[in-house]
Short mmCIF file of C-alpha atoms in Angstrom, two decimals:
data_model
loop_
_atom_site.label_atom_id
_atom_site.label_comp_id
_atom_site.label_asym_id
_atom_site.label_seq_id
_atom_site.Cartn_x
_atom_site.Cartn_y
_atom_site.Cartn_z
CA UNK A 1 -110.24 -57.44 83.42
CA UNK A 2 -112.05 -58.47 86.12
CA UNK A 3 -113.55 -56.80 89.32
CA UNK A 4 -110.79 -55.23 91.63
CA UNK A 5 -110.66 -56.14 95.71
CA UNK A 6 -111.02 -52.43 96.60
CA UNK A 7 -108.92 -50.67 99.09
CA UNK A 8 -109.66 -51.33 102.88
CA UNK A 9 -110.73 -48.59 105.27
CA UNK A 10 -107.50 -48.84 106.54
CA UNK A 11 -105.54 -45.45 105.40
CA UNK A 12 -103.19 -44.01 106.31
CA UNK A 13 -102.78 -40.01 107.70
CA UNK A 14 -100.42 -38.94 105.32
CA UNK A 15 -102.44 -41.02 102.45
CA UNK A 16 -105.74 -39.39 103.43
CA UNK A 17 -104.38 -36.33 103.28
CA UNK A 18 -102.52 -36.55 99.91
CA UNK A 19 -106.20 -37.92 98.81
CA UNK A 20 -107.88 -34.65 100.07
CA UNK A 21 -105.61 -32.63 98.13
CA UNK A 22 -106.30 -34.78 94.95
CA UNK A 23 -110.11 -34.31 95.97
CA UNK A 24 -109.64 -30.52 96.40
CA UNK A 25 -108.34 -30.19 93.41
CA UNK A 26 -111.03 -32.18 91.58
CA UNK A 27 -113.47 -30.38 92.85
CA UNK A 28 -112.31 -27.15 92.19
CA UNK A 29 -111.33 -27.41 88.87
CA UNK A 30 -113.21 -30.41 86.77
CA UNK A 31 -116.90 -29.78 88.05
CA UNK A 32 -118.22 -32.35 84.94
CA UNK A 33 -115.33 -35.36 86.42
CA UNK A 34 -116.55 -34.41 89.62
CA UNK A 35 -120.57 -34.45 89.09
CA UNK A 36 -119.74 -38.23 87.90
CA UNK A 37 -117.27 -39.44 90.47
CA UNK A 38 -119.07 -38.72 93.11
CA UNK A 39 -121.30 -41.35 92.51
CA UNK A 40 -118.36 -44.14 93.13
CA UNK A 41 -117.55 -45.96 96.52
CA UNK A 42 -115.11 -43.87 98.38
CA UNK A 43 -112.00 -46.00 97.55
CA UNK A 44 -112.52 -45.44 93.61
CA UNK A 45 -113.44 -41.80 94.15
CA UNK A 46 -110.10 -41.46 95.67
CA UNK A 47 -108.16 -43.08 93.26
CA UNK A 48 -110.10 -41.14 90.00
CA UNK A 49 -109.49 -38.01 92.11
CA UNK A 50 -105.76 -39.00 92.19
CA UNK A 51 -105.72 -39.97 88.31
CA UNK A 52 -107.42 -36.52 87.73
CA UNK A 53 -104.98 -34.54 89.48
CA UNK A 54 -102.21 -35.79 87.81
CA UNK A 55 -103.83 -35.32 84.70
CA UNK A 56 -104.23 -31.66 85.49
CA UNK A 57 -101.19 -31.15 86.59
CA UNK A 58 -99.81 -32.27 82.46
CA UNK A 59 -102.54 -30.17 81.20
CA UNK A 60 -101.69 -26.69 83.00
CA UNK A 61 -97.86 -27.23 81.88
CA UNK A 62 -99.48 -27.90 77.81
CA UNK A 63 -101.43 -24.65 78.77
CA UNK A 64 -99.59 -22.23 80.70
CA UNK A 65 -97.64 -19.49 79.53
CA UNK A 66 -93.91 -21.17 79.77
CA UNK A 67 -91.79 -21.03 76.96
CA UNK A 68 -91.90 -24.29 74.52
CA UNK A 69 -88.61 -25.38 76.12
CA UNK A 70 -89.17 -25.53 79.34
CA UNK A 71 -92.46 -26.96 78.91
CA UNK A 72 -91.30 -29.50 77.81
CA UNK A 73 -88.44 -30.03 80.39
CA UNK A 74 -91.36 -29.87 83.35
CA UNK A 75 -93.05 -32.68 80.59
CA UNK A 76 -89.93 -34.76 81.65
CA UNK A 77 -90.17 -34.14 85.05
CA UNK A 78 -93.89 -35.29 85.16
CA UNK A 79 -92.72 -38.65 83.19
CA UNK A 80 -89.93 -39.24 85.59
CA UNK A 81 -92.59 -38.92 88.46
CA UNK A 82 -94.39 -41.30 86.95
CA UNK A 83 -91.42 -43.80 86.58
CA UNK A 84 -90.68 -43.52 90.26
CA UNK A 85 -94.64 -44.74 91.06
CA UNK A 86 -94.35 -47.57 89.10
CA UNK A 87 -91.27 -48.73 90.48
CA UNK A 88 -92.79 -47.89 94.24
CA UNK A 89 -90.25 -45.65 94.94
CA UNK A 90 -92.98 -42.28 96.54
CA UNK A 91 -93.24 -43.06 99.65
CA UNK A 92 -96.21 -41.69 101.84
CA UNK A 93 -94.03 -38.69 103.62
CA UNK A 94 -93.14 -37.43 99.80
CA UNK A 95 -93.96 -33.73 99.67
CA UNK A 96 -95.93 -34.27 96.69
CA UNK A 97 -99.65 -34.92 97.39
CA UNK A 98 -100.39 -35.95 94.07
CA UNK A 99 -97.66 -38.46 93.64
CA UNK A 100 -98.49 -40.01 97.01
CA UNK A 101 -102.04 -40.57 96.39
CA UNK A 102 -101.20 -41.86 92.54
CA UNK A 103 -99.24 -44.06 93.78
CA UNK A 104 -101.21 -45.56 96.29
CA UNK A 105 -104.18 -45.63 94.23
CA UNK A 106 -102.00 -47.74 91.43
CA UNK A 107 -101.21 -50.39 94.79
CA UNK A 108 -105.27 -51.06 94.93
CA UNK A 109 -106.46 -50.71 91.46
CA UNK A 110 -104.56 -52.27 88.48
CA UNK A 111 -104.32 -48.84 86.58
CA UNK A 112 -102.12 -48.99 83.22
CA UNK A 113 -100.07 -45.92 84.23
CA UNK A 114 -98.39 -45.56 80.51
CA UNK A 115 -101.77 -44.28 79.96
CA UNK A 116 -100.29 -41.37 81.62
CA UNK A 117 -97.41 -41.26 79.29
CA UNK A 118 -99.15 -40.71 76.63
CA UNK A 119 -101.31 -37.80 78.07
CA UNK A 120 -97.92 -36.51 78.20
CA UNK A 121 -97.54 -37.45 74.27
CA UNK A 122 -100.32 -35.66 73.64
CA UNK A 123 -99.62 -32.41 75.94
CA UNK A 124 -96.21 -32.44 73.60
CA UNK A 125 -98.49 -32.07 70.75
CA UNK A 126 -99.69 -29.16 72.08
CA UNK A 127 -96.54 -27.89 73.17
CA UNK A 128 -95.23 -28.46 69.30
CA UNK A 129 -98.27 -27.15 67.76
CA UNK A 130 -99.41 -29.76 65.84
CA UNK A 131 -101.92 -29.44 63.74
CA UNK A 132 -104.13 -32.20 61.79
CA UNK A 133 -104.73 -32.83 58.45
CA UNK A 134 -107.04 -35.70 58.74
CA UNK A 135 -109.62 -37.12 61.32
CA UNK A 136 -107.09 -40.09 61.57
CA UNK A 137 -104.58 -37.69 62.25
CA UNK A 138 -106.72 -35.95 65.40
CA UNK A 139 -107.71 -39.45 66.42
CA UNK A 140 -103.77 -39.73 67.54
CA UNK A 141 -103.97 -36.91 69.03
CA UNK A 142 -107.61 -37.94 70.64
CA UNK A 143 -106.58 -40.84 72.08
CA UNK A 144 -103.48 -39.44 73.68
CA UNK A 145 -104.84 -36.88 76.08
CA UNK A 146 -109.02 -38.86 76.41
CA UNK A 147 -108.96 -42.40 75.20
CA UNK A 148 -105.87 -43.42 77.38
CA UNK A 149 -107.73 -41.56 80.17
CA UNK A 150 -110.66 -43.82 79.35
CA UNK A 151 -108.44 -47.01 79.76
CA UNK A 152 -106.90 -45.56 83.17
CA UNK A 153 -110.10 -45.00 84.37
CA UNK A 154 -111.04 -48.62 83.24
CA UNK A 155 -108.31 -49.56 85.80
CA UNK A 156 -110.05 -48.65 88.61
CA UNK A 157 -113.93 -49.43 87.27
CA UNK A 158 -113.10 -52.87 86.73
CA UNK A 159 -115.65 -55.09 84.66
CA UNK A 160 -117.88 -57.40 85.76
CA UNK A 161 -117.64 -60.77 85.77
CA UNK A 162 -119.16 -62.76 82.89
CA UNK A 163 -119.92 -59.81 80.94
CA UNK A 164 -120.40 -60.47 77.39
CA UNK A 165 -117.58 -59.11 75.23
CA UNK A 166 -115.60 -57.85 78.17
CA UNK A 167 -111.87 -58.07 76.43
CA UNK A 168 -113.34 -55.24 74.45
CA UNK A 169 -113.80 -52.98 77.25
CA UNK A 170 -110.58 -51.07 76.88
CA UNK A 171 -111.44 -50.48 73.09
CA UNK A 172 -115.07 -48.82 74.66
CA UNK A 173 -113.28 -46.49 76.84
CA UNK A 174 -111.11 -45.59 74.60
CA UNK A 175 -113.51 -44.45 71.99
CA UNK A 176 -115.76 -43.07 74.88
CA UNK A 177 -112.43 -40.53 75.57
CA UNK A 178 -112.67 -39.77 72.02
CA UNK A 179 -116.68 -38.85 72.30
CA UNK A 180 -115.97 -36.35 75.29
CA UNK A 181 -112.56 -34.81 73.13
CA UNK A 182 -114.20 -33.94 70.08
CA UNK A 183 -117.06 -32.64 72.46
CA UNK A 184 -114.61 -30.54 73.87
CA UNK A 185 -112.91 -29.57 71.03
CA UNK A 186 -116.10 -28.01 69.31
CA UNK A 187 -116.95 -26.65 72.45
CA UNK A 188 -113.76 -24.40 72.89
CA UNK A 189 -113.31 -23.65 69.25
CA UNK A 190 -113.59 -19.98 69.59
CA UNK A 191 -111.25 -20.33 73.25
CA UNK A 192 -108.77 -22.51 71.51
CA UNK A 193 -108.12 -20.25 68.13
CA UNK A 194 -107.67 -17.22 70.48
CA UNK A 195 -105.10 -19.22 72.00
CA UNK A 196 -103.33 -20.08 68.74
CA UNK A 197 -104.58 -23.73 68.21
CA UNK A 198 -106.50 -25.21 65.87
CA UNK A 199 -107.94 -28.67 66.49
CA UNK A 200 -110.72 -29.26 63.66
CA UNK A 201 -109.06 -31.64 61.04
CA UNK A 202 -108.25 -29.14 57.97
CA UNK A 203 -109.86 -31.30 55.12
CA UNK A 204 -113.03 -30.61 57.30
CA UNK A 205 -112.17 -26.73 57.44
CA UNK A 206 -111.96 -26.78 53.75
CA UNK A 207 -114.88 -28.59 52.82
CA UNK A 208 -117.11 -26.43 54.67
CA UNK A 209 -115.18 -22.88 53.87
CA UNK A 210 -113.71 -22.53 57.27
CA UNK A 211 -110.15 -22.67 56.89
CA UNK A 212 -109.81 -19.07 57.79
CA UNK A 213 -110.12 -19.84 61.24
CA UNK A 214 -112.55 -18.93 64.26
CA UNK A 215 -110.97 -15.13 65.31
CA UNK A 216 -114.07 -13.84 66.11
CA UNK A 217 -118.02 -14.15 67.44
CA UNK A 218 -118.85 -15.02 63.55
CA UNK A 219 -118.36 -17.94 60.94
CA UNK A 220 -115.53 -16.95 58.50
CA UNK A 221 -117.61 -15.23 55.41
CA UNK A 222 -119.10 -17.82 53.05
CA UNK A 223 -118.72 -20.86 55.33
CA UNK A 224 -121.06 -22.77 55.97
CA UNK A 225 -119.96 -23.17 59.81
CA UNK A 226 -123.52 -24.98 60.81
CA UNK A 227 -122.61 -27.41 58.07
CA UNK A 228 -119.26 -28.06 59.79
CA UNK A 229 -120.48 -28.47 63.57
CA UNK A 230 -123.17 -30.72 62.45
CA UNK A 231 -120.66 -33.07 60.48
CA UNK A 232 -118.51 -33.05 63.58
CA UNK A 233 -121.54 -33.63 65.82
CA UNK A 234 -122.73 -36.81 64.19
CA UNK A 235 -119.06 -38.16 64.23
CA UNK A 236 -119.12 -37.26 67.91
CA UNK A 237 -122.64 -39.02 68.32
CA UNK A 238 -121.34 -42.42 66.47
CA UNK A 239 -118.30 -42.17 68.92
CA UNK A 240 -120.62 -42.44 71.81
CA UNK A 241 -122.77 -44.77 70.60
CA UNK A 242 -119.57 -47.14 70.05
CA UNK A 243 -118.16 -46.32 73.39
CA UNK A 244 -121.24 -47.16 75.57
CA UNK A 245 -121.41 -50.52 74.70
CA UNK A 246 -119.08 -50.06 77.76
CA UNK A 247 -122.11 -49.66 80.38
CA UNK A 248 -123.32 -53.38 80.63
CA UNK A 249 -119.51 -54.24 81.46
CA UNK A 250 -119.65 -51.99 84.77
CA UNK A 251 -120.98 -52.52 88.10
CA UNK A 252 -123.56 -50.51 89.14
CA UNK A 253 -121.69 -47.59 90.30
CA UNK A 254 -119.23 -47.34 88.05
CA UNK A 255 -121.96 -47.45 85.25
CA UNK A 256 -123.95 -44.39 86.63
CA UNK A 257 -120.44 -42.74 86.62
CA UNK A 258 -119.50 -43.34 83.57
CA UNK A 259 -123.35 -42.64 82.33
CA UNK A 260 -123.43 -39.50 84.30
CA UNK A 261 -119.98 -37.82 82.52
CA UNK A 262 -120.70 -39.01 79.24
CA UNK A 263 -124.71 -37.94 79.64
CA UNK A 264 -123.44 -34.27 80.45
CA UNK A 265 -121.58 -34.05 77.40
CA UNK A 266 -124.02 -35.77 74.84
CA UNK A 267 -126.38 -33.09 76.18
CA UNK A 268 -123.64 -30.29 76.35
CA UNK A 269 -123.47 -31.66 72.48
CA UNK A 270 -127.22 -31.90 71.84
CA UNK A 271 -127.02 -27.41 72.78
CA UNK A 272 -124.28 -26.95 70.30
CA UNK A 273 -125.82 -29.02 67.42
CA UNK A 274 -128.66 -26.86 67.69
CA UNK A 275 -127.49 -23.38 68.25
CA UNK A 276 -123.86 -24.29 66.10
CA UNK A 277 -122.47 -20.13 66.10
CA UNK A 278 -123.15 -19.87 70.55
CA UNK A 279 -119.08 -21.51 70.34
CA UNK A 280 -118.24 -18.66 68.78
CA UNK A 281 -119.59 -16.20 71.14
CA UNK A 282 -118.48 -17.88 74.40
CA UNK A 283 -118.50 -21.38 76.73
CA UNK A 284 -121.37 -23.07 76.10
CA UNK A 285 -122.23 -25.17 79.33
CA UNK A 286 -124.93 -27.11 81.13
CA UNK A 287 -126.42 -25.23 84.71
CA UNK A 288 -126.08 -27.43 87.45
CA UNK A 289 -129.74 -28.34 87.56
CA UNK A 290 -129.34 -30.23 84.50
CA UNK A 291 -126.12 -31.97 85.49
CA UNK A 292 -127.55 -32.94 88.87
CA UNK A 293 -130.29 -34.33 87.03
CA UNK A 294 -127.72 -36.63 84.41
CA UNK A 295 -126.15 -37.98 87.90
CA UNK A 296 -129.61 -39.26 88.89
CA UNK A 297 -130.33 -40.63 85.66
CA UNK A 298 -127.14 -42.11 85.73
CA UNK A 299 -127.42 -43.51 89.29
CA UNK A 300 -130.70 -45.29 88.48
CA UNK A 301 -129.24 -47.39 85.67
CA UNK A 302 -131.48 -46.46 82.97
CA UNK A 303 -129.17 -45.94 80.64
CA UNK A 304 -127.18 -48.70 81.36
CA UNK A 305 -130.27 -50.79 80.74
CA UNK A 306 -130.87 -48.93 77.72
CA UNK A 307 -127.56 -49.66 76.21
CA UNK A 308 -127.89 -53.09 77.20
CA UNK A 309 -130.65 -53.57 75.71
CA UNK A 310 -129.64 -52.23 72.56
CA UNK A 311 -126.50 -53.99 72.55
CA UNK A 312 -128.65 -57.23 72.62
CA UNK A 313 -130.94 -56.33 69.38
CA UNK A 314 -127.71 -55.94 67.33
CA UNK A 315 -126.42 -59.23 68.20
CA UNK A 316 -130.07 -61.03 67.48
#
């Protein structure tokens, strides 16, 4: 893949207004997504903004209180919105911001929209409750509702050209959506088993004594729950390390985005290795300080360079 033309200045009203929404939206609700796009030209922050609003817009029907059925009917709906923007049938009076913007985002960026069929996959899962038995069975489910976001994303990055190894780029985002998922999923343990779901593969549950489940501010009796979350955290970390191999393949900017997202949650991961029980007793988060501070670290292509760098001692 290589570097996209980006979109001219050139927008339409009804475009930049659909974009706002998407932008509004963004803001308000994905605070991490946002602390990293910002740091793209305005064309790609658009089109992310657009991806991420869509994206939403699956995960509130997987999370809302709807019955199973119709759920899943809205699920349809959603996939049948999608099938009209690929076959540029939303035009730019539609009455849906989202779809508007989406769809002229995927005009300027080469963005592998099925990604966003299987979000919807995955949301089913969720609508089904599924549960998983194996890591290879959450890595389905993983790369469903993160990885393929990771590869839409990828769409509107673009590589660089000449980068070494750059076919493998999709593969890198991919497993960086996995990084950020099981991030999330140990983060919301307590928030997700309140809620009826259980994410944590259940051979892990039972080797560590905690297949009774997370119902309250303490490990089930017996477990060793600090056992579990430090298992899971050093699958997380080899996740990451896999997945920013991406880095070098990015231009600047997109780099420090990517760098500044997946920085928040390696540190958001660093607080939960070591105080493993604060998921049971509530959200554990970064303050904005610290966040603001990943964004310039990001921005200044040091870890970027870092990865690079590292990337060149295992080939020598």
């Amino acid at each position: 893949m290589s570097r996209t033309v980006e979109s001219g200045p050139n927008v339409s009203a009804p475009v930049l207004a659909a974009y706002s929404y998407c932008e509004a939206v963004t803001g308000q609700q994905a605070r991490n997504f946002a602390y990293g796009i910002r740091l793209l030209p305005l064309p790609k922050r658009r089109a992310m903004s657009a991806l991420y609003a869509l994206s939403r817009r699956v995960d509130d029907i997987g999370d809302g209180a709807l019955a199973p059925d119709v759920k899943a009917e809205r699920l349809d709906e959603t996939r049948a919105l999608l099938a009209r923007i690929r076959k540029g049938e939303v035009d730019e009076d539609d009455t849906d911001p989202v779809a508007v913007a989406l769809a002229h985002a995927a005009t300027h960026f080469p963005i592998p929209l099925g990604g966003l069929d299987e979000l919807i996959d995955g949301v089913l899962m969720d609508v089904r409750g599924e549960t998983y038995e194996t890591w290879e069975d959450l890595k389905v489910y993983c790369r469903c509702v993160a990885g393929a976001i990771g590869r839409l994303s990828l769409g509107v990055f673009g590589t660089e050209r000449g980068a070494l190894n750059v076919e493998r780029a999709p593969e890198y985002a991919d497993t960086l959506g996995l990084a950020l998922q099981l991030t999330n999923i140990l983060r919301d343990v307590r928030e997700d088993a309140e809620g009826g779901r259980t994410y944590l593969p259940a051979d892990d549950l039972a080797k560590f004594g905690c297949s009774a489940g997370f119902s309250g501010p303490q490990p089930p009796a017996g477990s060793d729950f600090a056992g579990l979350v430090h298992f899971e955290v050093r699958r997380a970390r080899a996740l990451f390390a896999e997945g920013y191999r991406l880095l070098p393949m990015l231009d600047r900017r997109s780099g420090a985005c990517v760098a500044a997202m997946a920085g928040i949650y390696r540190r958001l991961l660093d607080r939960i290795e070591r105080d493993p029980e604060a998921v049971l007793r509530g959200r554990v988060s970064l303050p904005g300080r610290e966040k603001a501070y990943v964004a310039v670290r990001g921005l200044s292509g040091l870890d970027a360079r870092t990865i690079s760098r590292q990337t060149v001692r295992r080939r020598t």
